[in-house]
């Protein structure tokens, strides 16, 4: 055939592409001047607001004091002036509906006057409350369309910023999204509630230790974001990457990640240029990105910010994903956050580094030099251990999605079994504590490198463990099961709430003892060992990927909820409803709505993938395979006509025919599973999708991937793994 196919076209376009890589001049734009340039931050507020207004606003932001609505007009006015100066024409309330993405609806600043002119206006009322119609977002039953009112409410703790566009900029105001009845329709509201709950309980502990200064305790989060960058030309030739964010077909490449030559390797020039522009854009928006490197899989990378309070960290992570998606296009790339874009190649997660910190800057999970006699640290640390041991299923379900199912439990991601890695030093102290008062701390000393010219390096007291879903890493815990594309709001809402419950329990016990005349340290020594005894089943320092651990975990009675469908019922079980209602983080109705949304989202994801699988198999893979079959049949016929034994050609033809037959029957099976309508509610549909549709898709893929290895290369229409992952 003379026409080259889309795949070959893609390769030749990429080979000849010239990308403009010098888009930013860092000599002209010093990094430090870029930072926060487009943010209505504390410095701008101080400069532009009347003093009493500034003070009132800061009190709300830093100490969680209730917002005084009387200051809204002054703030709105300053924001407007500041935004207009920077070329803004519109403003928007930005919110985080339960799609896990962000949503915005822009309004112009302009209002017509009676004289037929227009003036720029922005009132306190418009700043505080918006009413986007937005009735098409999932509400899981909370909002029937006949009572579809949903409101956005200004979140003053996350600063407004300007999003630049070549044709005029927009003032973006982070908001919470709630229904007319005050129920949360978004991911931010429950997160903010959970942060308040944790603050209240943590302060009770701090007061017992005599801390009178701290007015608020924040949870802090630094999410490390993994992602893939794939050339746009390849992505456009792959309907599955465009519509599902992951490949539904693709034979394993001859070279994958086995040589481990990509991890921390030199960053390709185009990718590095892209990263630099992403970082510059994020700096302007006040997102403190710090680290960049190659990840384990080919074409996979990581970006990590400096930690912030969890509300801001969540908003910034959403913004980061948005900026990364948008910027990729300028470099001819597509940025993929999907949890498993390529089968059998490492997937992408979001390591959620988490800690607690006072408004005076004290990290409550900082062990200090001698953690064994740091009673306050031990109390907070044991509270986290107790929380994870008591509610492992909640953590598991907080990261559950159809996409993350392909990653969790695979051999490079944390298993679906939730356990905690403490490291040698802390494990040793916890072991001592279980027996009574800990007496010593193991220290790392210095490393013996054996080269005299190199400096002596202090040795960390514990090694790392990459296989644990929940690890102590020096002065924070790292929850690694979060998926690459997920909002981190949900996992952090759960984490904050379960730790708050633990702190509540511990504070109540200690307060009782102290009131009864007991010495605080004595009370702690009596309480913590019993908590450790109850909770230690969740502590595991070995290899989380190993088969033995799965057996051992089962013996210990740790839950192993392998799939999303296994995990979802946890959302509405009695203990979950009791926990979240008690602390007013989610009401029963809000949980029910989230359960419905999660089920529906699971089903929709699988259905889209299944339809794509059928379409691509029928319109791309089968035709290519039949052409190949036809060519082989011609060869066989010609050989026969020439009076020659067709031998080898005939064998090839028969192999191909058998695979085509497998493919056709797998497609028929998938069609049949799609025609069938499952009875019952959203959960039954999710079960059906997992048990019938996913296996039917897998059968189609298996036949198609085998065909990829026999069909003539010039006939194969889809960019292969070898090409997508290695042509950069
Ligand atoms: P590691 O090498 O252990 O992963 P890094 O210093 O590279 O540690 O930090 C990884 C992430 O953890 C970064 O995003 C960092 O900001 C974040 N982090 C550090 N300290 C804290 C903390 N106290 N609370 C939350 N996140 C933190
Ligand atoms: Mg880390």
XYZ file of C-alpha atoms and ligand atoms in Angstrom:
756
model
C 0.000 0.000 0.000
C 1.327 3.394 -0.884
C -0.492 5.470 1.755
C 1.362 5.644 5.017
C -0.859 5.129 8.047
C -1.385 7.526 10.979
C 1.237 5.773 13.028
C 3.943 6.161 10.398
C 2.840 9.706 9.797
C 3.208 10.435 13.511
C 6.763 9.091 13.566
C 7.822 11.080 10.554
C 6.254 14.271 11.928
C 8.068 13.783 15.229
C 11.368 13.089 13.488
C 11.161 16.384 11.611
C 9.605 18.557 14.320
C 11.370 21.681 15.523
C 10.172 22.861 18.916
C 10.703 26.316 20.268
C 12.443 25.543 23.533
C 13.765 28.938 24.617
C 10.437 30.382 25.646
C 11.525 31.815 28.974
C 14.425 34.080 29.774
C 15.460 33.424 33.357
C 18.169 36.076 33.228
C 15.548 38.716 32.550
C 13.069 37.133 34.936
C 14.764 36.240 38.198
C 13.010 33.343 39.871
C 12.620 35.146 43.166
C 10.795 38.015 41.438
C 8.447 35.637 39.660
C 7.290 33.958 42.844
C 3.770 34.952 43.822
C 3.667 37.651 41.140
C 0.064 36.801 40.275
C -1.192 36.076 43.794
C -3.268 38.305 46.053
C -1.021 37.210 48.891
C -0.241 38.575 52.338
C 2.197 41.194 51.050
C -0.320 42.524 48.510
C -3.076 42.466 51.108
C -0.955 44.435 53.536
C -0.226 46.999 50.881
C -3.736 47.367 49.473
C -6.117 46.877 52.398
C -7.012 49.308 55.181
C -5.166 48.187 58.335
C -8.169 46.906 60.340
C -9.420 44.971 57.309
C -5.993 43.444 56.755
C -5.781 42.397 60.401
C -9.267 40.870 60.419
C -8.561 38.919 57.232
C -5.233 37.619 58.530
C -6.904 36.465 61.735
C -9.300 34.363 59.688
C -6.514 32.965 57.511
C -3.975 32.213 60.232
C -6.068 31.401 63.260
C -9.323 30.260 61.747
C -11.344 33.132 63.268
C -14.845 33.438 61.736
C -14.901 35.722 58.711
C -16.331 39.179 59.381
C -18.637 39.825 56.380
C -18.275 43.558 56.951
C -14.738 43.472 55.538
C -15.791 41.798 52.284
C -16.484 45.004 50.356
C -13.070 46.426 51.133
C -11.331 43.192 50.175
C -13.345 42.869 46.960
C -12.526 46.395 45.958
C -8.799 45.938 46.518
C -8.836 42.638 44.663
C -10.575 44.225 41.713
C -8.124 47.143 41.475
C -5.196 44.800 41.765
C -6.624 42.458 39.113
C -7.525 45.216 36.634
C -3.992 46.577 36.890
C -2.795 43.168 35.783
C -5.027 43.038 32.754
C -7.890 41.013 34.187
C -11.253 41.407 32.500
C -13.193 38.710 34.329
C -13.426 36.997 37.678
C -14.445 33.466 38.551
C -15.260 31.430 41.609
C -13.222 28.265 41.300
C -14.624 25.147 42.944
C -13.902 21.438 43.188
C -16.995 19.403 42.344
C -16.977 15.701 43.012
C -15.601 14.958 39.560
C -12.193 15.421 41.209
C -11.428 18.268 38.789
C -11.940 22.013 39.150
C -14.809 24.048 37.726
C -15.098 27.705 36.837
C -17.616 30.108 35.333
C -16.343 33.523 34.368
C -18.126 36.847 34.886
C -17.028 40.172 33.520
C -16.171 43.004 35.926
C -18.134 45.360 33.712
C -21.542 46.837 34.645
C -23.405 49.257 32.392
C -24.344 52.663 33.824
C -27.575 54.569 33.160
C -25.691 56.858 30.791
C -24.849 54.022 28.477
C -21.247 53.668 29.655
C -19.713 50.841 31.633
C -17.745 50.716 34.869
C -15.748 47.956 36.505
C -17.423 46.690 39.657
C -16.855 43.894 42.112
C -18.750 43.900 45.396
C -18.208 42.078 48.656
C -21.351 40.114 47.932
C -19.928 38.864 44.664
C -16.693 37.918 46.398
C -18.362 35.987 49.213
C -21.086 34.120 47.397
C -21.705 32.913 43.882
C -24.485 30.911 42.381
C -23.221 29.059 39.353
C -26.106 27.078 37.953
C -23.795 24.058 37.757
C -26.662 21.618 38.167
C -25.015 19.033 35.929
C -22.278 18.125 38.370
C -22.668 14.818 40.162
C -24.439 15.256 43.487
C -25.190 11.616 44.194
C -28.787 12.454 44.969
C -28.272 15.520 47.195
C -29.459 17.908 44.519
C -32.509 16.927 42.585
C -32.718 19.163 39.502
C -35.926 20.787 40.736
C -34.086 22.092 43.784
C -30.827 22.576 42.016
C -29.473 25.533 43.892
C -25.761 25.284 44.561
C -23.639 28.073 46.008
C -19.968 28.842 45.941
C -18.538 30.401 49.097
C -15.262 32.326 49.183
C -12.438 30.474 50.934
C -10.270 33.307 52.292
C -7.625 30.814 53.462
C -6.631 30.069 49.863
C -5.497 33.290 48.169
C -7.055 34.570 44.947
C -4.789 34.701 41.907
C -4.653 35.766 38.307
C -4.697 33.243 35.530
C -3.046 34.741 32.474
C -4.289 34.250 28.966
C -2.989 35.837 25.757
C -6.379 37.548 25.435
C -7.006 38.996 28.887
C -6.599 37.496 32.319
C -9.019 36.205 34.920
C -9.137 36.773 38.662
C -9.626 33.339 40.229
C -11.222 33.046 43.674
C -11.007 29.656 45.390
C -14.378 28.658 46.845
C -16.298 25.880 48.536
C -19.375 24.507 46.746
C -22.440 23.715 48.832
C -26.120 23.011 48.287
C -29.006 25.196 49.333
C -29.321 22.971 52.405
C -25.668 23.534 53.337
C -24.492 20.095 52.292
C -21.071 19.766 50.708
C -21.197 19.268 46.950
C -17.447 19.401 46.645
C -14.138 18.107 47.914
C -12.950 21.262 49.623
C -15.713 21.640 52.229
C -15.151 18.276 53.952
C -11.387 18.872 53.847
C -11.772 22.222 55.610
C -14.099 20.640 58.157
C -11.591 17.839 58.830
C -8.783 20.349 59.307
C -10.805 22.189 61.931
C -11.637 18.980 63.751
C -8.014 17.945 63.843
C -6.973 21.377 65.054
C -9.440 21.281 67.940
C -8.298 17.854 69.115
C -4.585 18.503 68.640
C -4.830 21.706 70.679
C -6.270 19.720 73.596
C -3.085 17.618 73.633
C -0.862 20.665 73.312
C -2.632 22.363 76.233
C -1.948 19.292 78.393
C 1.726 19.784 77.630
C 1.424 23.391 78.760
C 1.441 24.984 75.306
C -0.680 28.126 75.599
C 0.562 30.012 72.521
C -0.668 27.823 69.675
C -4.064 28.947 68.425
C -4.430 26.499 65.594
C -2.929 23.269 64.348
C -2.660 22.826 60.589
C -2.217 19.605 58.722
C 0.590 20.017 56.209
C 0.896 18.224 52.899
C 3.582 17.956 50.220
C 2.283 15.865 47.331
C 4.937 14.415 45.027
C 3.336 14.180 41.594
C 4.320 11.528 39.042
C 3.403 11.874 35.362
C 4.189 10.778 31.819
C 5.015 13.001 28.857
C 4.171 11.523 25.470
C 4.580 13.200 22.097
C 1.316 14.726 20.974
C 1.530 13.068 17.554
C 1.463 9.641 19.161
C -1.385 10.541 21.481
C -3.513 11.860 18.608
C -3.056 8.533 16.859
C -4.323 6.651 19.948
C -8.063 7.026 20.616
C -7.591 5.232 23.941
C -5.063 7.774 25.246
C -7.265 10.646 24.108
C -10.501 9.393 25.626
C -9.466 7.103 28.472
C -6.073 8.497 29.434
C -4.559 5.034 29.224
C -3.644 2.527 26.540
C -6.189 -0.256 26.152
C -3.895 -2.126 23.755
C -0.177 -2.574 23.351
C 2.206 -5.528 23.337
C 5.092 -5.372 25.821
C 8.060 -3.569 24.230
C 11.336 -5.480 23.726
C 12.913 -2.959 26.083
C 10.852 -1.735 29.013
C 12.144 -0.393 32.309
C 14.253 -3.453 33.175
C 17.591 -1.767 32.565
C 16.634 0.902 35.116
C 18.424 3.402 32.940
C 15.754 6.062 33.148
C 15.342 6.610 36.912
C 17.070 9.863 37.913
C 18.738 9.867 34.470
C 19.583 12.991 32.518
C 16.381 14.807 31.618
C 15.805 15.115 27.838
C 16.176 18.673 26.539
C 12.591 19.183 25.400
C 11.275 17.795 28.686
C 13.587 19.987 30.738
C 12.483 23.062 28.798
C 8.889 22.088 29.476
C 9.570 21.613 33.188
C 11.201 25.023 33.422
C 8.192 26.751 31.892
C 5.798 24.803 34.129
C 7.819 25.859 37.148
C 7.930 29.497 36.094
C 4.158 29.538 35.594
C 3.635 27.864 38.960
C 6.000 30.270 40.700
C 3.909 33.170 39.425
C 0.896 31.488 40.970
C 2.694 31.042 44.279
C 3.012 27.255 44.012
C 6.354 26.426 45.661
C 7.600 23.669 43.368
C 11.011 22.438 44.330
C 12.099 19.111 42.852
C 12.139 17.553 39.377
C 13.517 14.239 38.175
C 13.099 11.269 35.858
C 11.015 8.462 37.313
C 11.417 4.699 36.964
C 9.413 4.144 33.775
C 10.565 5.436 30.391
C 9.071 8.895 29.720
C 7.907 9.177 33.347
C 8.844 12.112 35.574
C 8.128 13.626 38.979
C 7.555 17.133 40.305
C 7.374 17.926 44.019
C 6.435 21.123 45.820
C 7.421 22.316 49.274
C 4.678 21.389 51.720
C 1.855 23.771 52.676
C -1.277 23.531 54.776
C -3.464 20.801 53.319
C -6.136 23.103 51.915
C -3.610 25.169 50.020
C -1.623 22.096 49.018
C -4.792 20.597 47.563
C -5.701 23.737 45.619
C -2.138 24.013 44.407
C -2.001 20.400 43.302
C -5.116 20.959 41.175
C -3.564 24.097 39.738
C -0.314 22.255 39.100
C -2.062 19.548 37.093
C -3.896 22.206 35.092
C -0.737 24.183 34.308
C 1.139 20.989 33.423
C -1.577 19.863 30.999
C -1.807 23.264 29.374
C 1.920 23.858 29.040
C 2.623 20.428 27.519
C 0.855 21.411 24.340
C 3.335 24.231 23.735
C 6.109 21.650 23.552
C 4.239 19.182 21.370
C 3.681 16.917 24.356
C 0.741 15.503 26.253
C 0.971 15.182 30.020
C -0.669 12.034 31.423
C -1.582 11.736 35.104
C -3.471 8.466 34.740
C -2.603 5.867 37.386
C -1.609 3.269 34.775
C -1.285 4.584 31.234
C 0.842 1.635 30.089
C 0.246 -1.939 31.220
C 3.233 -3.690 32.864
C 5.115 -0.370 33.080
C 5.194 1.580 36.367
C 2.118 3.675 36.995
C 1.833 7.168 38.462
C 1.005 7.972 42.058
C 0.974 10.977 44.246
C 2.981 10.461 47.418
C 1.063 12.396 50.024
C 3.571 13.601 52.640
C 1.559 14.558 55.689
C 2.208 16.083 59.085
C 0.705 18.404 61.689
C 2.061 21.804 62.566
C 1.095 24.622 64.942
C 0.440 28.153 63.750
C 3.696 29.015 65.512
C 5.573 26.667 63.194
C 6.198 23.612 65.343
C 6.075 20.326 63.389
C 4.326 17.921 65.779
C 5.832 14.857 64.104
C 9.390 16.068 64.426
C 11.062 13.512 66.701
C 13.989 15.730 67.664
C 17.351 14.198 68.575
C 16.068 11.996 71.342
C 12.574 10.852 70.401
C 12.509 8.365 73.292
C 12.136 11.178 75.811
C 10.049 13.429 73.558
C 6.695 12.553 75.086
C 4.727 15.011 72.988
C 6.119 13.573 69.755
C 5.350 10.045 70.940
C 1.749 10.969 71.728
C 1.153 12.424 68.260
C 2.984 9.593 66.554
C 1.072 6.904 68.442
C -2.151 8.727 67.616
C -1.397 8.333 63.899
C -0.509 4.651 64.324
C -3.734 4.036 66.221
C -5.763 5.840 63.534
C -4.313 3.813 60.673
C -4.715 0.570 62.616
C -8.311 1.372 63.466
C -9.433 2.640 60.047
C -7.288 1.002 57.349
C -10.324 0.397 55.131
C -11.152 4.099 55.127
C -7.686 4.964 53.882
C -8.007 2.249 51.267
C -11.338 3.485 49.964
C -10.106 7.095 49.946
C -7.795 6.177 47.055
C -10.137 3.766 45.279
C -10.896 4.317 41.602
C -11.155 2.241 38.450
C -7.844 3.736 37.332
C -5.964 3.166 40.609
C -7.067 -0.490 40.587
C -4.568 -1.082 37.779
C -1.795 0.300 39.939
C -2.366 -0.704 43.573
C -1.143 -4.177 44.240
C 0.811 -4.354 41.005
C 4.473 -4.987 41.662
C 5.671 -1.446 41.795
C 2.946 0.268 43.741
C 1.978 -0.141 47.350
C -0.303 -3.096 47.947
C -3.983 -2.600 48.681
C -3.184 -3.798 52.218
C -2.664 -0.746 54.416
C 0.320 -1.064 56.775
C 2.818 1.318 58.368
C 6.590 1.371 57.999
C 8.320 3.108 60.919
C 11.995 2.512 60.202
C 14.545 1.057 62.631
C 14.812 3.994 64.986
C 11.143 4.638 65.577
C 10.224 0.957 65.538
C 12.773 0.391 68.288
C 11.310 3.196 70.393
C 7.758 1.987 69.876
C 8.875 -1.521 70.901
C 10.435 -0.084 74.081
C 7.350 1.989 74.709
C 5.129 -1.060 74.492
C 7.088 -2.492 77.438
C 6.967 0.716 79.460
C 9.162 3.777 79.384
C 11.586 3.970 76.432
C 15.174 4.525 77.590
C 17.233 5.120 74.465
C 17.307 6.219 70.851
C 19.276 4.390 68.155
C 21.468 6.795 66.250
C 22.837 6.513 62.783
C 26.380 7.779 63.427
C 28.518 8.467 60.388
C 28.793 6.569 57.141
C 32.076 4.874 56.302
C 32.583 5.667 52.613
C 36.220 4.608 52.385
C 37.417 7.628 50.436
C 39.327 10.166 52.478
C 38.662 13.193 50.253
C 34.891 12.871 50.640
C 33.153 14.570 53.535
C 31.831 12.402 56.359
C 28.090 12.028 55.968
C 25.808 11.654 58.960
C 23.814 8.476 58.620
C 20.026 8.450 58.853
C 18.830 6.318 61.709
C 16.625 4.249 59.445
C 16.656 3.117 55.834
C 13.769 3.729 53.441
C 11.103 1.310 52.410
C 9.538 1.981 49.036
C 7.055 -0.864 49.296
C 5.031 0.468 52.204
C 1.779 2.329 51.576
C 2.206 4.435 54.727
C 5.732 5.226 55.842
C 7.327 7.423 58.485
C 9.985 9.475 56.686
C 11.834 11.440 59.324
C 9.335 14.083 60.388
C 6.171 13.218 58.457
C 4.173 10.256 57.215
C 3.991 9.480 53.524
C 0.751 7.977 52.193
C 1.779 6.466 48.887
C -1.368 4.802 47.651
C -2.907 8.025 46.314
C -3.319 7.875 42.527
C -1.641 10.206 40.046
C -4.838 11.778 38.713
C -6.778 11.949 41.982
C -7.583 15.017 43.995
C -5.701 14.732 47.283
C -8.668 16.270 49.124
C -10.394 12.936 49.830
C -7.410 11.027 51.241
C -6.466 13.994 53.423
C -10.016 14.435 54.687
C -9.925 10.819 55.843
C -6.439 11.094 57.292
C -7.263 14.249 59.240
C -10.494 12.822 60.609
C -9.156 9.463 61.750
C -6.158 11.103 63.426
C -8.482 13.638 65.058
C -10.516 10.744 66.463
C -7.354 9.228 67.926
C -6.237 12.528 69.411
C -9.710 12.977 70.879
C -9.477 9.545 72.505
C -5.994 10.160 73.885
C -6.811 13.693 75.072
C -9.918 12.457 76.864
C -7.982 9.697 78.669
C -5.118 11.987 79.621
C -7.378 14.819 80.762
C -9.253 12.376 82.986
C -6.040 11.077 84.535
C -4.574 14.539 85.092
C -7.813 15.766 86.603
C -7.664 12.785 88.952
C -4.294 14.061 90.155
C -2.006 11.874 88.062
C 1.243 13.209 86.666
C 0.960 13.731 82.884
C 4.046 11.691 82.032
C 2.865 8.857 84.216
C -0.534 8.949 82.526
C 1.102 8.843 79.093
C 3.278 5.908 80.120
C 0.216 4.012 81.188
C -1.889 4.842 78.153
C 0.465 4.493 75.177
C 1.555 0.850 75.728
C -2.046 -0.316 75.623
C -2.638 1.589 72.374
C 0.493 0.093 70.846
C -0.550 -3.419 71.831
C -3.891 -2.877 70.125
C -2.452 -1.249 67.026
C 0.833 -2.985 66.315
C -0.688 -5.447 63.867
C -0.544 -2.656 61.280
C 3.224 -2.125 61.718
C 5.296 -3.871 59.064
C 8.867 -3.118 58.103
C 9.414 -5.831 55.468
C 8.769 -6.097 51.735
C 5.201 -5.060 51.021
C 5.343 -6.547 47.504
C 6.109 -10.067 48.682
C 3.759 -13.025 48.650
C 4.690 -13.753 52.301
C 3.369 -10.368 53.367
C -0.012 -11.088 51.799
C -0.179 -14.287 53.853
C 1.132 -12.631 56.994
C -1.333 -9.750 56.651
C -4.168 -12.200 56.354
C -2.977 -13.974 59.487
C -2.910 -10.625 61.311
C -6.440 -9.930 60.176
C -5.552 -6.863 58.097
C -8.089 -6.092 55.388
C -7.049 -6.579 51.763
C -9.629 -4.833 49.630
C -8.219 -5.624 46.221
C -10.544 -3.662 43.983
C -12.560 -0.483 44.185
C -15.721 -2.540 44.155
C -14.506 -4.431 47.247
C -13.711 -1.154 48.981
C -16.752 0.987 48.165
C -19.205 -0.428 50.732
C -16.883 0.937 53.447
C -18.108 4.450 52.582
C -21.587 3.755 53.951
C -20.927 1.181 56.628
C -22.139 1.984 60.137
C -18.759 2.757 61.704
C -17.919 5.197 58.884
C -21.191 7.056 59.261
C -20.708 7.216 63.034
C -17.167 8.525 62.763
C -17.828 11.236 60.202
C -21.148 12.337 61.723
C -19.591 12.593 65.169
C -17.024 15.081 63.913
C -19.386 16.690 61.397
C -17.051 16.091 58.464
C -19.607 14.204 56.354
C -23.271 13.732 57.202
C -24.891 10.400 56.455
C -26.527 11.911 53.371
C -23.217 13.298 52.164
C -21.619 9.873 52.541
C -24.482 8.202 50.725
C -24.115 10.700 47.901
C -20.395 10.060 47.664
C -20.987 6.331 47.591
C -23.400 6.776 44.671
C -20.993 9.054 42.835
C -18.061 6.699 43.318
C -20.086 3.745 42.021
C -21.321 5.722 39.031
C -17.875 7.042 38.275
C -16.464 3.536 38.359
C -19.137 2.245 35.987
C -18.790 5.186 33.595
C -15.011 4.804 33.455
C -15.225 1.103 32.665
C -17.994 1.646 30.105
C -16.043 4.309 28.222
C -13.021 2.037 28.131
C -15.094 -0.951 27.021
C -16.684 0.954 24.164
C -13.294 2.279 23.102
C -11.879 -1.228 23.229
C -14.650 -2.535 20.968
C -14.344 0.399 18.585
C -10.572 0.228 18.233
C -10.620 -3.535 17.875
C -13.235 -3.398 15.132
C -12.096 -0.369 13.192
C -8.329 -0.456 13.577
C -6.933 -3.752 14.750
C -9.196 -6.197 12.953
C -8.911 -4.428 9.570
C -5.108 -4.306 9.837
C -5.034 -7.984 10.778
C -7.320 -8.935 7.904
C -5.133 -7.038 5.458
C -2.174 -8.932 6.756
C -4.096 -12.165 6.424
C -4.996 -11.210 2.845
C -1.371 -10.561 1.957
C -0.350 -13.913 3.378
C -3.179 -15.623 1.478
C -1.912 -14.012 -1.726
C 1.581 -15.295 -1.105
C 0.277 -18.775 -0.462
C -1.867 -18.671 -3.635
C 1.013 -17.346 -5.711
C 3.375 -20.004 -4.435
C 0.835 -22.682 -5.207
C 0.248 -21.243 -8.686
C 3.994 -21.343 -9.266
C 3.925 -24.988 -8.320
C 5.904 -24.469 -5.085
C 5.012 -25.823 -1.648
C 3.710 -22.813 0.369
C 5.169 -24.340 3.625
C 6.308 -21.449 5.846
C 3.866 -18.923 4.378
C 1.012 -21.292 5.033
C 2.061 -21.698 8.659
C 2.129 -17.924 9.065
C -1.296 -17.646 7.472
C -2.723 -20.270 9.793
C -1.240 -18.580 12.862
C -2.684 -15.267 11.816
C -6.073 -16.756 11.055
C -6.234 -18.400 14.473
C -5.418 -15.116 16.217
C -7.967 -13.221 14.143
C -10.541 -15.798 15.122
C -9.665 -15.316 18.796
C -9.973 -11.581 18.359
C -13.349 -11.845 16.679
C -14.786 -14.085 19.335
C -13.394 -11.842 22.100
C -15.033 -8.835 20.429
C -18.305 -10.742 20.253
C -17.961 -11.529 23.951
C -17.356 -7.891 24.799
C -20.328 -6.758 22.706
C -22.488 -9.255 24.511
C -21.359 -8.073 27.949
C -22.120 -4.497 26.884
C -25.619 -5.337 25.677
C -26.551 -6.896 28.960
C -28.154 -4.510 31.406
C -27.329 -5.174 35.034
C -30.239 -5.085 37.437
C -30.262 -3.073 40.638
C -28.584 0.115 41.878
C -25.236 1.784 41.178
C -23.306 -0.732 43.262
C -24.702 -3.691 41.349
C -23.687 -2.008 38.116
C -20.175 -1.499 39.445
C -19.952 -5.172 40.356
C -21.167 -6.158 36.917
C -18.584 -3.904 35.298
C -15.774 -5.463 37.319
C -16.861 -9.078 36.970
C -18.039 -9.136 33.357
C -16.944 -6.130 31.357
C -13.326 -5.825 32.515
C -12.552 -9.512 31.807
C -14.207 -9.233 28.378
C -12.013 -6.208 27.589
C -8.964 -8.099 28.779
C -9.752 -10.961 26.375
C -9.931 -8.557 23.428
C -6.662 -6.958 24.447
C -4.910 -10.263 24.845
C -5.793 -11.375 21.295
C -4.990 -7.944 19.845
C -1.612 -7.724 21.577
C -0.653 -11.089 20.097
C -1.627 -9.858 16.649
C 0.598 -6.832 17.140
C 3.540 -9.221 17.266
C 2.715 -10.922 13.938
C 1.048 -8.325 11.689
C 3.394 -6.579 9.230
C 4.785 -3.419 10.801
C 3.711 -1.199 7.902
C 0.109 -2.287 8.388
C -0.113 -1.759 12.158
C -2.087 1.437 12.790
C -1.423 2.157 16.488
C 1.798 3.685 17.817
C 3.458 0.923 19.824
C 4.782 1.007 23.395
C 8.296 0.903 21.979
C 7.634 4.064 20.008
C 5.504 6.046 22.457
C 7.783 5.471 25.429
C 11.164 5.776 23.758
C 10.861 8.319 20.948
C 11.253 11.593 22.834
P 11.795 12.531 50.992
O 13.135 12.495 50.330
O 11.708 11.881 52.308
O 10.683 12.171 50.089
P 11.688 15.372 50.756
O 12.359 16.329 51.641
O 12.149 15.246 49.371
O 11.635 14.014 51.479
O 10.168 15.739 50.773
C 9.239 15.119 50.014
C 7.989 15.933 50.156
O 7.585 15.951 51.533
C 8.146 17.385 49.744
O 7.018 17.771 49.028
C 8.239 18.071 51.078
O 7.824 19.406 51.021
C 7.277 17.254 51.893
N 7.411 17.488 53.336
C 8.533 17.744 54.047
N 8.224 18.021 55.327
C 6.869 17.945 55.448
C 5.933 18.163 56.496
N 6.323 18.500 57.706
N 4.621 18.022 56.226
C 4.212 17.678 54.997
N 5.048 17.472 53.982
C 6.356 17.610 54.183
Mg 9.250 10.945 49.210
